[in-house]
C-alpha cells in the first residue's frame, strides 16, 4: 500500500507551504491529514520509501482505536477487513523473572498491526485529504527561523511552519538546539525480530509481557497473523550488551537457532519528553519530542494525538495569529504531557523498587492491580492517581 505521489503545483516555484512536515509516520501523517482538511497547503517529506519497516510491537490500544475512529473514520472492524489489523486477542500473559505471574482476559481486545502497513495507510489518507507526499526524500538540515528545509538530494522546501515528526533521531529536533547528552539519558535501546509462526517453538495466541530480561524495561511476545513479534527494550546495566540479552531472552522462550534472523534495533525515548515542543516556526510531535509513555513504551496514540494538536496549533497561528507555543502546549497539556509526566513518576518508583531488591512488592502490585493497569493502557483510566476516564 504505497501512497501515490501526485503532481505538486509547488514544485519548481517559489511558493511557500503553510506547513512542511518532516516524517511520514503516525504523527506526521496525522498532522498532514488534519492540516489539509483545514485548508492549509501541506507537504510531507518522508526519508524512506513507503511502505518501510518500523521497529514497533504494533499494539493498537482502545484509546488509539478511538482516535483513529474519530480522525480517520475507521473502526477496528474496518481496519481488520482492510488487513491493517492482522491479529486481535482479549487474552494476555505477564511473566516475571521467567515465571508466569498471571494469565487473564480483558474485556477489550488487544489489536495488532504491522507498522509498515499501518503507516502507509495513514499516509495515503493524508494524501487523499490534499497533502503533497514525498517519500524517499530525506531532509538534511532545517532552518527553523527561516522556515527552510534542505533536502539531502539537493534543493529546498520553504514553509511557514515546520512539524518535526521524524522520530527519535529527529533532524528537526537538532535545529531546536536540544542538549544531546541530556536527551540521550532518557533514551532506551530496543531490539526486535519477526519470526514466522511456523518457525516459532510453540503456539502464541495472545500477547505476553516479560519483566526481568533487561534492566529498566521488558520483553514482549506479540502474535501477528503470520508471525510472532519478539522484542526487548530497556536500559542495559553498565557492561551489558542488549543483543546478548536478547539472545538469552530468545533462548528462554525456546528459540535457540537465531542464524538467519534479522534483528532490528532502534532508540526509543522512554522518559525524556522535551519541556518545550516548539521553537521559532517549528513544532515537534511524537517520538521526535519524546512523547512516549515511559512505563509501557506506548507511542502510537501520543504520536497521533500530537500530530492532530500540531495541525490545530498551526491553523490557529495562521488564521488568528495565536502563538504556536501556548496553543500547542495547551492542546497537549491534559491527555499527553500530564499523562507522560505521571507515567514517568510511576516508572521511577518501579525502577527504584527493582534496584533495591523489592521485586516481590512489584509482583504483588501487578497481580492485584493488573485490571487497573490495563484500564490505563486502554485509556479508561489516567496515570494521574488512576482516576477513571471512561
XYZ file of C-alpha atoms in Angstrom, residues 114-385:
272
model
C 2.418 -4.262 11.198
C 3.683 -0.706 11.176
C 4.768 -0.851 7.538
C 1.136 -1.432 6.594
C -0.438 0.888 9.184
C 1.845 3.847 8.456
C 1.353 3.537 4.692
C -2.416 3.533 5.210
C -2.266 6.676 7.371
C -0.061 8.460 4.839
C -2.359 7.573 1.974
C -5.281 9.075 3.916
C -3.281 12.293 4.277
C -2.554 12.356 0.556
C -6.229 11.884 -0.272
C -7.053 14.794 2.053
C -4.889 17.055 -0.107
C -1.367 16.833 1.340
C 1.566 16.528 -1.032
C 3.521 13.405 -0.091
C 7.185 12.895 -0.975
C 8.648 9.552 0.086
C 12.301 8.583 -0.198
C 13.119 12.257 0.443
C 15.428 12.754 3.447
C 15.792 16.213 4.963
C 19.440 17.094 5.611
C 19.095 20.363 7.504
C 16.432 22.610 8.991
C 16.406 26.378 9.407
C 13.682 26.942 11.995
C 13.771 30.736 11.850
C 13.650 30.979 8.057
C 11.253 28.051 7.593
C 13.561 26.276 5.136
C 14.066 22.518 4.768
C 17.205 21.486 2.895
C 16.869 18.133 1.154
C 19.633 15.537 1.143
C 19.319 15.142 -2.610
C 19.558 18.875 -3.248
C 17.009 21.639 -3.257
C 14.977 23.267 -0.528
C 11.369 23.468 0.617
C 10.051 26.688 2.155
C 7.337 26.586 4.821
C 5.570 28.988 7.126
C 5.681 26.336 9.860
C 7.622 23.094 10.268
C 6.416 19.987 12.115
C 9.169 17.593 13.149
C 7.652 14.126 13.193
C 10.841 12.320 12.265
C 11.306 10.057 15.259
C 13.929 9.566 17.930
C 16.785 10.647 15.639
C 14.928 13.783 14.548
C 16.809 16.216 12.311
C 14.234 18.875 13.194
C 14.939 18.466 16.910
C 18.635 19.113 16.225
C 17.662 22.536 14.914
C 15.982 23.235 18.280
C 19.375 23.199 19.980
C 18.403 20.406 22.387
C 21.259 19.215 24.602
C 22.161 15.818 23.105
C 23.633 14.394 26.306
C 20.574 15.294 28.329
C 18.307 13.854 25.655
C 20.265 10.599 25.445
C 19.878 9.949 29.182
C 16.197 9.214 28.658
C 16.607 7.050 25.557
C 16.246 3.285 25.836
C 17.556 0.675 23.422
C 15.204 -1.723 21.682
C 15.713 -4.772 19.519
C 13.080 -6.857 17.764
C 12.659 -9.767 15.392
C 9.706 -11.166 13.435
C 9.619 -14.967 13.479
C 7.283 -16.859 11.139
C 4.663 -18.753 13.120
C 5.787 -21.999 11.533
C 9.283 -21.481 12.965
C 8.289 -20.404 16.488
C 8.672 -23.250 19.021
C 5.105 -23.032 20.342
C 1.724 -21.591 19.516
C 1.196 -17.965 20.624
C -2.456 -16.939 20.866
C -2.264 -13.772 22.950
C 0.297 -11.092 23.872
C 2.931 -11.771 26.503
C 4.925 -9.261 28.548
C 8.133 -10.477 30.185
C 9.595 -8.445 33.055
C 13.193 -9.182 34.011
C 15.232 -9.940 30.856
C 16.566 -6.364 30.729
C 17.013 -3.731 33.453
C 14.545 -0.851 33.385
C 12.464 -2.393 30.621
C 10.723 -5.545 29.496
C 10.368 -8.053 26.714
C 7.328 -8.759 24.568
C 5.944 -11.605 22.520
C 3.140 -10.352 20.288
C 1.143 -12.558 17.924
C 0.500 -11.451 14.362
C -1.392 -13.316 11.679
C 1.668 -14.894 10.048
C 4.442 -14.156 12.546
C 5.368 -13.747 16.190
C 6.996 -10.432 17.061
C 9.580 -10.773 19.836
C 11.275 -7.706 21.256
C 13.273 -6.367 24.155
C 13.556 -2.778 25.289
C 15.197 -1.067 28.230
C 18.426 0.325 29.594
C 21.097 -2.364 29.994
C 23.366 -2.029 33.010
C 26.988 -0.985 32.689
C 28.867 -3.600 30.681
C 25.740 -5.353 29.421
C 25.039 -5.813 25.728
C 21.419 -5.627 24.563
C 21.994 -8.012 21.651
C 23.405 -10.603 24.070
C 20.492 -10.082 26.465
C 18.116 -10.506 23.544
C 19.685 -13.791 22.504
C 19.408 -15.012 26.100
C 15.760 -13.928 26.150
C 15.063 -15.797 22.914
C 16.661 -18.903 24.389
C 14.390 -18.773 27.445
C 11.463 -18.665 25.007
C 12.752 -21.794 23.279
C 14.164 -20.012 20.231
C 17.681 -21.427 20.026
C 18.603 -21.158 16.365
C 18.881 -17.453 15.547
C 21.015 -17.892 12.436
C 19.481 -16.045 9.537
C 17.222 -13.949 11.757
C 17.204 -10.222 11.051
C 17.474 -8.399 14.388
C 16.434 -4.768 14.188
C 17.433 -2.173 16.765
C 16.328 1.397 17.382
C 16.452 4.042 20.114
C 13.210 4.729 21.983
C 12.535 7.877 24.029
C 11.454 6.485 27.379
C 11.122 9.244 29.893
C 12.600 12.330 28.264
C 9.757 14.472 26.868
C 11.011 17.936 25.992
C 9.922 20.752 28.264
C 9.213 22.855 25.186
C 7.958 21.292 21.973
C 8.135 24.495 19.927
C 10.922 26.741 18.722
C 10.510 29.599 16.272
C 8.460 28.250 13.378
C 8.905 24.634 14.482
C 6.881 22.074 16.437
C 7.879 18.558 17.475
C 5.391 15.680 17.520
C 5.551 12.028 18.523
C 8.928 10.408 19.242
C 10.777 13.491 17.961
C 9.564 15.358 21.046
C 9.957 12.408 23.411
C 6.199 11.849 23.544
C 6.317 8.186 24.501
C 4.654 6.795 27.614
C 7.539 5.655 29.858
C 6.105 2.597 31.648
C 4.707 0.592 28.730
C 6.520 2.367 25.903
C 3.336 3.217 24.017
C 3.927 5.788 21.323
C 1.270 5.412 18.613
C -1.554 7.158 20.486
C 0.686 10.031 21.580
C 2.044 10.401 18.048
C -1.429 10.654 16.517
C -2.723 12.990 19.211
C 0.293 15.311 18.963
C 0.024 15.348 15.174
C -3.580 16.464 15.482
C -2.640 19.150 18.010
C 0.214 20.392 15.813
C -2.143 20.896 12.870
C -4.652 22.678 15.094
C -1.984 24.989 16.520
C -0.543 25.891 13.113
C -4.026 26.603 11.762
C -4.818 28.909 14.676
C -1.485 30.687 14.225
C -2.043 31.234 10.505
C -5.686 32.248 10.714
C -5.836 34.078 14.010
C -2.290 34.974 14.896
C -2.289 32.783 18.001
C 1.237 31.905 19.206
C 2.015 28.265 18.442
C 3.828 27.745 21.744
C 0.847 28.383 24.009
C -1.620 26.811 21.584
C 0.330 23.580 21.196
C 1.192 23.313 24.892
C -2.432 23.894 25.824
C -3.713 21.297 23.379
C -1.388 18.615 24.757
C -1.448 19.535 28.443
C -4.073 17.124 29.750
C -4.051 13.930 27.706
C -0.415 13.881 26.573
C 2.004 15.864 28.741
C 0.245 15.245 32.072
C -0.138 11.532 31.307
C 3.514 11.139 30.330
C 4.644 13.040 33.436
C 2.533 10.844 35.720
C 3.736 7.726 33.948
C 7.312 8.911 34.417
C 6.785 9.132 38.190
C 5.392 5.597 38.195
C 8.360 4.408 36.107
C 10.815 5.894 38.610
C 9.055 4.162 41.511
C 9.125 0.790 39.763
C 12.819 1.125 38.905
C 13.605 2.239 42.468
C 11.903 -0.854 43.889
C 13.699 -3.062 41.380
C 17.136 -1.636 42.174
C 16.561 -2.126 45.902
C 15.518 -5.753 45.699
C 11.817 -5.123 46.306
C 10.548 -7.069 43.307
C 8.063 -9.042 45.451
C 6.255 -5.751 46.026
C 6.196 -5.069 42.270
C 4.869 -8.576 41.625
C 2.148 -8.103 44.223
C 1.188 -4.796 42.643
C 0.930 -6.359 39.172
C -1.168 -9.282 40.398
C -3.565 -7.165 42.425
C -3.662 -4.167 40.123
C -3.467 -5.678 36.653
C -7.032 -4.682 35.803
C -6.227 -1.062 36.689
C -3.013 -1.200 34.631
C -4.932 -2.482 31.623
C -7.512 0.250 32.101
C -4.644 2.742 31.921
C -3.184 1.163 28.774
C -6.553 1.302 27.043
C -7.372 4.822 28.192
C -10.167 4.032 30.613
C -8.076 5.367 33.483
C -5.448 8.048 33.784
C -1.895 7.635 35.061
C -2.833 10.513 37.364
C -3.983 8.687 40.506
